[in-house]
């Protein structure tokens, strides 16, 4: 077998593995061709500018990761290709119009652990036939432009809500990736942008955080306030009402036409109840909850990122808005 055929086979082999694992949407692209692509260059410049304008607020780790975002080889020096996989997630429990609300991505066990395990098994299968293959799985926390890589792999476009929208799955998807030390011989495939004239997300954001199409100022974003900001309110502008969100926010996704149709079988009620049991909406319970009880409730879920003191603060904001 020539070296070329072997290289070509690697891309196919990965896609076959993803198919056999029944992954919903995936794509692979070679790093060299992606780094040279105008889309990558534009996105990287956009990222640097966004940081320079302070739109990351207190998320200092986004500043530190600037250089690595421009070159995945700073994460894995031997990297030649990037596989990106999308995982859709189900709805939250029905909103009763008065209780505190949690974002959808919090449903179930912590997605970082779940998706990492799934992609590690993909990588191990790939390595079986290729001794010496090096790989690195990234889910959310690595300094990599996840949405840009998803876009370069033909998985969707960046919507005006700044999220990756897959034409069938919509935007309620997690993005995870694997860097591989072999080439896939696949060049960037970029889908057209189907947002068109629609501006529902821009209008739907209660706090005006989407300051231009696709440009999110975190400092105005409810998800940032409730998940990432530590301690008391410290921005110059007064806080705007938060539409009862106490952990994350889905307003700019709820209004998106691409999220209208459920894209996968929704768990039946008992299953959904169990998957959302940590997203407690009972105000009386929340008001009296101790730190020990809170820690036990959020353990192994993505909600554990919100520390007890900040969860109390979020609840106080909810009560302020609803009084
Ligand atoms: C920091 C962060 C946040 C911040 C900032 C959000 C943001 N829009 O950047 C905060 C805390 C606000 C946040 C909120 C949420 N997040 Co978040 N977050 C991240 C994280 C860790 C980094 C994102 C980042 O680099 N932002 C920096 C800015 C500059 O990126 P950007 O605006 O998207 O711009 C990039 C491209 O889109 C493109 N681009 C975008 N707009 C434009 C415009 C122009 C003119 C140009 C040229 C280029 C361009 O260039 C940039 C470089 O890639 C990623 C994981 C990762 N490693 O990437 C998850 C991630 C983006 N978050 C995710 C999720 C689920 C959410 C929430 C939905 C959670 C919730 N329900 O509360 C909200 C959504 C809010 C929103 N509308 O963005 C998912 C999004 C999945 C998807 N479909 O896209 C990700 C990918 C995590 C994951 N692995 O699944 N998040």
Short mmCIF file of C-alpha atoms and ligand atoms in Angstrom, two decimals:
data_model
loop_
_atom_site.label_atom_id
_atom_site.label_comp_id
_atom_site.label_asym_id
_atom_site.label_seq_id
_atom_site.Cartn_x
_atom_site.Cartn_y
_atom_site.Cartn_z
CA UNK A 1 0.00 0.00 0.00
CA UNK A 2 1.42 3.42 -0.89
CA UNK A 3 1.81 6.06 1.78
CA UNK A 4 -0.82 8.15 -0.02
CA UNK A 5 -3.48 5.43 0.05
CA UNK A 6 -2.77 4.82 3.69
CA UNK A 7 -3.24 8.50 4.43
CA UNK A 8 -6.51 8.62 2.49
CA UNK A 9 -7.71 5.56 4.35
CA UNK A 10 -7.27 7.26 7.69
CA UNK A 11 -9.97 9.86 6.94
CA UNK A 12 -12.35 7.16 5.74
CA UNK A 13 -11.55 4.93 8.67
CA UNK A 14 -12.41 7.70 11.16
CA UNK A 15 -15.68 8.49 9.44
CA UNK A 16 -16.53 4.75 9.40
CA UNK A 17 -15.85 4.54 13.12
CA UNK A 18 -18.08 7.58 13.80
CA UNK A 19 -20.78 5.98 11.71
CA UNK A 20 -20.47 2.66 13.55
CA UNK A 21 -20.76 4.55 16.87
CA UNK A 22 -23.97 6.17 15.58
CA UNK A 23 -22.66 9.68 16.12
CA UNK A 24 -25.12 12.24 14.82
CA UNK A 25 -22.92 14.65 12.89
CA UNK A 26 -19.17 14.70 12.34
CA UNK A 27 -16.50 15.90 9.97
CA UNK A 28 -12.73 15.78 9.67
CA UNK A 29 -10.35 18.27 8.13
CA UNK A 30 -6.58 18.61 7.76
CA UNK A 31 -4.98 21.27 9.89
CA UNK A 32 -2.68 22.74 7.25
CA UNK A 33 -5.46 23.37 4.75
CA UNK A 34 -7.71 24.74 7.52
CA UNK A 35 -5.10 27.14 8.91
CA UNK A 36 -4.58 28.54 5.40
CA UNK A 37 -8.32 28.96 4.83
CA UNK A 38 -9.58 32.59 4.88
CA UNK A 39 -12.37 31.59 7.28
CA UNK A 40 -9.90 30.45 9.92
CA UNK A 41 -7.83 33.58 9.53
CA UNK A 42 -10.89 35.84 9.77
CA UNK A 43 -12.24 34.01 12.83
CA UNK A 44 -8.91 34.09 14.58
CA UNK A 45 -8.57 37.83 13.99
CA UNK A 46 -12.15 38.26 15.17
CA UNK A 47 -11.34 36.34 18.34
CA UNK A 48 -8.25 38.48 19.08
CA UNK A 49 -10.26 41.66 18.47
CA UNK A 50 -13.08 40.42 20.72
CA UNK A 51 -10.59 39.89 23.55
CA UNK A 52 -8.96 43.28 22.89
CA UNK A 53 -12.40 44.91 23.24
CA UNK A 54 -12.82 43.25 26.66
CA UNK A 55 -15.94 41.33 25.62
CA UNK A 56 -14.78 38.27 27.57
CA UNK A 57 -15.27 40.12 30.87
CA UNK A 58 -13.62 38.24 33.72
CA UNK A 59 -12.93 35.07 31.68
CA UNK A 60 -9.16 35.56 31.81
CA UNK A 61 -8.50 32.02 30.55
CA UNK A 62 -9.74 33.22 27.14
CA UNK A 63 -6.90 35.76 27.07
CA UNK A 64 -4.32 33.17 28.04
CA UNK A 65 -5.45 30.79 25.29
CA UNK A 66 -5.16 33.31 22.45
CA UNK A 67 -2.02 31.88 20.83
CA UNK A 68 -3.14 28.24 21.18
CA UNK A 69 -6.44 29.05 19.48
CA UNK A 70 -4.46 30.15 16.45
CA UNK A 71 -2.62 26.83 16.21
CA UNK A 72 -3.89 23.46 17.52
CA UNK A 73 -0.32 22.13 17.32
CA UNK A 74 0.33 24.03 20.53
CA UNK A 75 -2.11 21.52 22.11
CA UNK A 76 -0.72 18.44 20.32
CA UNK A 77 2.56 19.09 18.46
CA UNK A 78 2.10 16.12 16.09
CA UNK A 79 -1.49 17.08 15.14
CA UNK A 80 -2.37 16.79 11.43
CA UNK A 81 -6.16 16.61 11.39
CA UNK A 82 -9.16 17.61 13.53
CA UNK A 83 -12.31 15.52 13.87
CA UNK A 84 -15.31 17.52 15.09
CA UNK A 85 -18.43 15.83 16.43
CA UNK A 86 -21.80 17.36 17.36
CA UNK A 87 -24.03 15.89 20.07
CA UNK A 88 -27.60 17.16 20.33
CA UNK A 89 -29.22 17.41 23.75
CA UNK A 90 -32.85 17.23 24.91
CA UNK A 91 -35.22 19.85 26.25
CA UNK A 92 -35.56 21.03 29.83
CA UNK A 93 -38.73 20.38 31.77
CA UNK A 94 -41.74 22.50 30.75
CA UNK A 95 -41.52 26.10 32.02
CA UNK A 96 -44.46 26.98 34.30
CA UNK A 97 -44.09 30.71 33.61
CA UNK A 98 -43.10 31.66 37.16
CA UNK A 99 -40.33 29.43 38.52
CA UNK A 100 -36.56 29.80 38.14
CA UNK A 101 -35.22 28.47 34.84
CA UNK A 102 -32.16 26.44 33.87
CA UNK A 103 -30.56 26.24 30.44
CA UNK A 104 -31.03 23.07 28.43
CA UNK A 105 -27.37 22.15 28.24
CA UNK A 106 -27.45 21.37 31.98
CA UNK A 107 -29.73 18.33 31.48
CA UNK A 108 -28.16 15.02 32.56
CA UNK A 109 -24.68 14.22 33.84
CA UNK A 110 -21.81 16.58 33.08
CA UNK A 111 -21.39 16.59 29.30
CA UNK A 112 -17.64 17.12 29.56
CA UNK A 113 -17.20 13.64 31.04
CA UNK A 114 -19.84 11.94 28.87
CA UNK A 115 -18.52 13.25 25.56
CA UNK A 116 -14.89 12.79 26.48
CA UNK A 117 -15.55 9.11 27.15
CA UNK A 118 -17.36 8.72 23.81
CA UNK A 119 -14.58 10.37 21.83
CA UNK A 120 -11.86 8.50 23.67
CA UNK A 121 -13.43 5.25 22.53
CA UNK A 122 -13.46 6.58 18.93
CA UNK A 123 -9.77 7.49 19.27
CA UNK A 124 -8.87 4.10 20.75
CA UNK A 125 -10.63 2.32 17.88
CA UNK A 126 -8.68 4.47 15.42
CA UNK A 127 -5.41 3.68 17.18
CA UNK A 128 -6.01 -0.11 17.08
CA UNK A 129 -4.93 -0.36 13.46
CA UNK A 130 -2.33 2.39 13.76
CA UNK A 131 0.30 1.86 16.39
CA UNK A 132 1.93 5.15 17.29
CA UNK A 133 -1.12 7.26 16.45
CA UNK A 134 -1.27 10.25 18.77
CA UNK A 135 -4.49 11.98 19.67
CA UNK A 136 -6.05 14.48 22.03
CA UNK A 137 -9.74 14.78 22.88
CA UNK A 138 -11.09 18.27 23.59
CA UNK A 139 -14.51 19.10 25.01
CA UNK A 140 -15.24 22.76 25.68
CA UNK A 141 -12.37 23.55 28.03
CA UNK A 142 -9.40 23.39 25.63
CA UNK A 143 -8.05 26.47 23.89
CA UNK A 144 -9.44 25.61 20.47
CA UNK A 145 -11.93 27.54 18.31
CA UNK A 146 -14.53 24.77 18.45
CA UNK A 147 -17.17 26.53 16.38
CA UNK A 148 -14.68 27.50 13.69
CA UNK A 149 -13.43 23.89 13.36
CA UNK A 150 -17.02 22.65 13.22
CA UNK A 151 -17.69 25.12 10.44
CA UNK A 152 -14.54 24.13 8.52
CA UNK A 153 -15.69 20.50 8.73
CA UNK A 154 -18.97 21.35 7.01
CA UNK A 155 -21.13 20.94 10.11
CA UNK A 156 -22.97 24.25 10.00
CA UNK A 157 -22.56 28.00 10.14
CA UNK A 158 -22.17 30.61 12.88
CA UNK A 159 -25.64 32.03 13.46
CA UNK A 160 -26.49 35.58 14.41
CA UNK A 161 -26.78 34.27 18.00
CA UNK A 162 -23.04 33.47 17.66
CA UNK A 163 -23.68 29.73 17.99
CA UNK A 164 -22.99 26.97 15.51
CA UNK A 165 -26.22 26.03 13.74
CA UNK A 166 -26.41 22.65 12.04
CA UNK A 167 -29.03 22.67 9.26
CA UNK A 168 -30.87 19.66 10.73
CA UNK A 169 -29.83 19.54 14.40
CA UNK A 170 -30.15 23.29 15.01
CA UNK A 171 -27.97 24.89 17.71
CA UNK A 172 -28.82 22.74 20.73
CA UNK A 173 -25.63 20.75 20.20
CA UNK A 174 -22.38 20.29 22.06
CA UNK A 175 -19.17 20.41 20.10
CA UNK A 176 -16.29 18.04 20.84
CA UNK A 177 -13.19 17.19 18.87
CA UNK A 178 -10.17 14.95 18.50
CA UNK A 179 -6.80 16.10 17.21
CA UNK A 180 -5.04 13.26 15.35
CA UNK A 181 -1.41 12.90 14.32
CA UNK A 182 -2.41 11.62 10.86
CA UNK A 183 -3.69 13.46 7.83
CA UNK A 184 -7.24 12.86 6.64
CA UNK A 185 -6.71 14.35 3.18
CA UNK A 186 -9.84 16.40 3.62
CA UNK A 187 -9.91 20.12 2.95
CA UNK A 188 -12.38 22.61 4.48
CA UNK A 189 -16.01 22.26 3.37
CA UNK A 190 -17.98 25.31 4.41
CA UNK A 191 -21.79 25.33 4.33
CA UNK A 192 -23.78 28.39 3.30
CA UNK A 193 -25.24 30.58 6.04
CA UNK A 194 -29.02 30.15 6.20
CA UNK A 195 -29.84 32.84 8.78
CA UNK A 196 -30.91 35.13 5.93
CA UNK A 197 -32.80 38.22 7.08
CA UNK A 198 -33.95 36.66 10.34
CA UNK A 199 -33.02 38.70 13.45
CA UNK A 200 -35.15 36.91 16.06
CA UNK A 201 -32.17 36.14 18.30
CA UNK A 202 -30.95 39.74 18.25
CA UNK A 203 -34.39 40.96 19.21
CA UNK A 204 -35.06 38.07 21.60
CA UNK A 205 -32.02 38.63 23.83
CA UNK A 206 -33.49 40.32 26.94
CA UNK A 207 -30.27 42.14 27.78
CA UNK A 208 -29.07 43.21 24.32
CA UNK A 209 -25.95 41.03 24.56
CA UNK A 210 -25.90 40.33 20.82
CA UNK A 211 -24.58 43.76 19.94
CA UNK A 212 -24.33 42.95 16.21
CA UNK A 213 -25.17 39.85 14.19
CA UNK A 214 -22.91 37.04 15.54
CA UNK A 215 -21.17 39.32 18.03
CA UNK A 216 -21.86 38.54 21.67
CA UNK A 217 -20.68 40.85 24.42
CA UNK A 218 -20.37 38.43 27.33
CA UNK A 219 -20.60 41.28 29.81
CA UNK A 220 -24.25 41.72 28.82
CA UNK A 221 -25.09 38.01 28.58
CA UNK A 222 -27.25 36.24 31.20
CA UNK A 223 -25.29 33.01 30.67
CA UNK A 224 -22.11 34.89 31.59
CA UNK A 225 -23.71 36.56 34.62
CA UNK A 226 -25.13 33.34 36.04
CA UNK A 227 -22.35 30.88 35.11
CA UNK A 228 -19.06 32.74 34.80
CA UNK A 229 -19.20 35.95 36.83
CA UNK A 230 -17.95 35.47 40.37
CA UNK A 231 -19.27 37.35 43.38
CA UNK A 232 -21.42 40.45 43.41
CA UNK A 233 -22.50 42.61 40.46
CA UNK A 234 -19.50 44.60 39.29
CA UNK A 235 -20.29 46.04 35.88
CA UNK A 236 -20.79 49.76 35.26
CA UNK A 237 -24.29 49.40 33.82
CA UNK A 238 -27.19 48.42 36.08
CA UNK A 239 -28.26 44.78 35.77
CA UNK A 240 -31.21 44.12 33.45
CA UNK A 241 -34.05 41.70 34.37
CA UNK A 242 -33.13 38.12 33.54
CA UNK A 243 -36.39 36.45 32.53
CA UNK A 244 -36.10 34.02 35.49
CA UNK A 245 -32.88 32.34 34.27
CA UNK A 246 -30.76 31.28 37.26
CA UNK A 247 -28.18 29.09 35.46
CA UNK A 248 -27.38 29.71 31.80
CA UNK A 249 -29.87 31.16 29.31
CA UNK A 250 -31.46 29.88 26.10
CA UNK A 251 -33.41 32.93 24.93
CA UNK A 252 -31.39 33.40 21.73
CA UNK A 253 -31.83 29.71 20.89
CA UNK A 254 -35.50 29.35 21.86
CA UNK A 255 -36.50 31.87 19.20
CA UNK A 256 -34.35 30.36 16.44
CA UNK A 257 -36.37 28.76 13.62
CA UNK A 258 -33.71 26.04 13.29
CA UNK A 259 -34.57 24.83 16.79
CA UNK A 260 -38.29 24.61 16.18
CA UNK A 261 -38.46 20.92 15.34
CA UNK A 262 -37.26 18.41 17.94
CA UNK A 263 -34.30 16.74 16.28
CA UNK A 264 -34.22 13.53 18.27
CA UNK A 265 -36.59 11.44 20.30
CA UNK A 266 -37.17 13.34 23.48
CA UNK A 267 -36.84 11.32 26.63
CA UNK A 268 -40.20 10.30 28.03
CA UNK A 269 -41.37 12.02 31.18
CA UNK A 270 -39.87 9.75 33.87
CA UNK A 271 -36.52 9.84 32.09
CA UNK A 272 -36.63 13.62 31.69
CA UNK A 273 -37.53 13.96 35.37
CA UNK A 274 -34.48 11.99 36.32
CA UNK A 275 -32.20 13.86 33.89
CA UNK A 276 -33.34 17.21 35.27
CA UNK A 277 -33.64 16.28 38.95
CA UNK A 278 -30.70 18.55 39.85
CA UNK A 279 -32.39 21.53 38.14
CA UNK A 280 -34.63 22.24 41.13
CA UNK A 281 -37.24 24.96 40.55
CA UNK A 282 -39.02 24.86 43.93
CA UNK A 283 -38.30 28.32 45.35
CA UNK A 284 -38.97 27.38 48.99
CA UNK A 285 -36.51 24.49 48.72
CA UNK A 286 -33.86 26.61 47.02
CA UNK A 287 -34.16 29.37 49.60
CA UNK A 288 -33.46 26.99 52.47
CA UNK A 289 -30.86 24.79 50.82
CA UNK A 290 -27.54 24.44 52.67
CA UNK A 291 -24.15 24.33 50.98
CA UNK A 292 -23.81 20.61 51.68
CA UNK A 293 -27.20 19.92 50.12
CA UNK A 294 -26.36 22.08 47.11
CA UNK A 295 -23.05 20.30 46.53
CA UNK A 296 -24.76 16.91 46.68
CA UNK A 297 -27.47 18.08 44.25
CA UNK A 298 -25.12 19.38 41.57
CA UNK A 299 -22.39 16.73 41.90
CA UNK A 300 -21.32 15.23 38.53
CA UNK A 301 -23.46 17.70 36.58
CA UNK A 302 -22.39 20.77 34.59
CA UNK A 303 -24.20 22.86 37.21
CA UNK A 304 -21.39 22.11 39.65
CA UNK A 305 -19.40 24.82 37.86
CA UNK A 306 -21.64 27.33 39.67
CA UNK A 307 -20.40 27.57 43.23
CA UNK A 308 -22.86 27.72 46.13
CA UNK A 309 -22.30 31.43 46.86
CA UNK A 310 -22.95 32.35 43.21
CA UNK A 311 -26.03 30.15 43.10
CA UNK A 312 -27.39 32.14 46.10
CA UNK A 313 -26.60 35.36 44.26
CA UNK A 314 -28.45 34.13 41.14
CA UNK A 315 -31.44 33.26 43.30
CA UNK A 316 -31.37 36.71 44.91
CA UNK A 317 -31.41 38.30 41.41
CA UNK A 318 -34.38 36.11 40.50
CA UNK A 319 -36.28 37.28 43.59
CA UNK A 320 -35.37 40.92 42.90
CA UNK A 321 -36.71 40.62 39.33
CA UNK A 322 -39.88 38.81 40.36
CA UNK A 323 -40.81 40.90 43.40
C1 LIG B 1 -16.44 31.41 26.61
C2 LIG B 1 -17.68 30.62 26.22
C3 LIG B 1 -18.90 31.18 26.55
C4 LIG B 1 -19.06 32.65 26.97
C5 LIG B 1 -18.96 33.52 25.69
C6 LIG B 1 -19.90 33.02 24.58
C7 LIG B 1 -19.47 33.34 23.16
N1 LIG B 1 -20.44 33.46 22.28
O1 LIG B 1 -18.29 33.39 22.86
C8 LIG B 1 -20.45 32.63 27.65
C9 LIG B 1 -20.29 32.36 29.14
C10 LIG B 1 -21.28 33.90 27.49
C11 LIG B 1 -21.07 31.40 26.99
C12 LIG B 1 -22.43 31.19 26.88
C13 LIG B 1 -22.99 30.09 26.27
N2 LIG B 1 -22.36 28.99 25.82
CO1 LIG B 1 -20.43 28.84 25.71
N3 LIG B 1 -18.58 28.61 25.37
C14 LIG B 1 -17.56 29.37 25.58
C15 LIG B 1 -16.28 28.69 25.05
C16 LIG B 1 -15.55 28.06 26.25
C17 LIG B 1 -15.34 29.63 24.28
C18 LIG B 1 -16.08 30.47 23.20
C19 LIG B 1 -15.22 31.53 22.60
O2 LIG B 1 -14.10 31.26 22.21
N4 LIG B 1 -15.73 32.74 22.53
C20 LIG B 1 -15.00 33.82 21.96
C21 LIG B 1 -15.76 34.50 20.82
C22 LIG B 1 -14.89 35.47 20.06
O3 LIG B 1 -16.19 33.49 19.97
P1 LIG B 1 -17.40 33.71 18.91
O4 LIG B 1 -18.14 34.93 19.28
O5 LIG B 1 -18.17 32.48 18.71
O6 LIG B 1 -16.56 33.91 17.60
C23 LIG B 1 -15.91 32.85 16.95
C24 LIG B 1 -16.59 32.35 15.69
O7 LIG B 1 -17.95 32.14 15.92
C25 LIG B 1 -16.29 33.41 14.67
N5 LIG B 1 -17.26 34.52 14.58
C26 LIG B 1 -18.35 34.66 15.29
N6 LIG B 1 -18.96 35.77 15.00
C27 LIG B 1 -18.28 36.37 14.07
C28 LIG B 1 -18.52 37.59 13.46
C29 LIG B 1 -17.66 38.02 12.53
C30 LIG B 1 -17.92 39.35 11.93
C31 LIG B 1 -16.52 37.21 12.21
C32 LIG B 1 -15.58 37.67 11.23
C33 LIG B 1 -16.29 35.99 12.85
C34 LIG B 1 -17.19 35.58 13.78
O8 LIG B 1 -15.02 33.85 15.08
C35 LIG B 1 -14.68 33.46 16.43
C36 LIG B 1 -13.55 32.52 16.54
O9 LIG B 1 -14.01 31.16 16.51
C37 LIG B 1 -16.88 27.62 24.07
C38 LIG B 1 -16.06 26.33 23.96
C39 LIG B 1 -14.83 26.52 23.05
N7 LIG B 1 -13.72 25.97 23.46
O10 LIG B 1 -14.94 27.12 21.99
C40 LIG B 1 -18.29 27.37 24.67
C41 LIG B 1 -19.46 27.14 23.69
C42 LIG B 1 -19.38 28.18 22.63
N8 LIG B 1 -20.62 27.41 24.52
C43 LIG B 1 -21.62 26.66 24.28
C44 LIG B 1 -22.90 26.80 24.88
C45 LIG B 1 -23.85 25.62 24.78
C46 LIG B 1 -23.25 28.00 25.51
C47 LIG B 1 -24.66 28.45 25.93
C48 LIG B 1 -25.75 28.04 24.96
C49 LIG B 1 -24.97 27.88 27.35
C50 LIG B 1 -26.28 28.38 27.93
N9 LIG B 1 -27.41 27.84 27.51
O11 LIG B 1 -26.30 29.23 28.77
C51 LIG B 1 -24.48 29.99 26.01
C52 LIG B 1 -24.80 30.67 24.66
C53 LIG B 1 -24.61 32.15 24.63
C54 LIG B 1 -24.27 32.64 23.23
N10 LIG B 1 -25.26 33.12 22.48
O12 LIG B 1 -23.12 32.54 22.82
C55 LIG B 1 -21.33 25.65 23.17
C56 LIG B 1 -21.99 26.16 21.88
C57 LIG B 1 -22.47 25.08 20.93
C58 LIG B 1 -22.93 25.71 19.62
N11 LIG B 1 -24.02 25.24 19.06
O13 LIG B 1 -22.31 26.60 19.11
C59 LIG B 1 -19.74 25.69 23.16
C60 LIG B 1 -19.11 25.46 21.79
C61 LIG B 1 -19.29 24.60 24.17
C62 LIG B 1 -19.35 23.19 23.59
N12 LIG B 1 -18.22 22.50 23.56
O14 LIG B 1 -20.36 22.69 23.18
N13 LIG B 1 -20.12 30.56 26.49
#
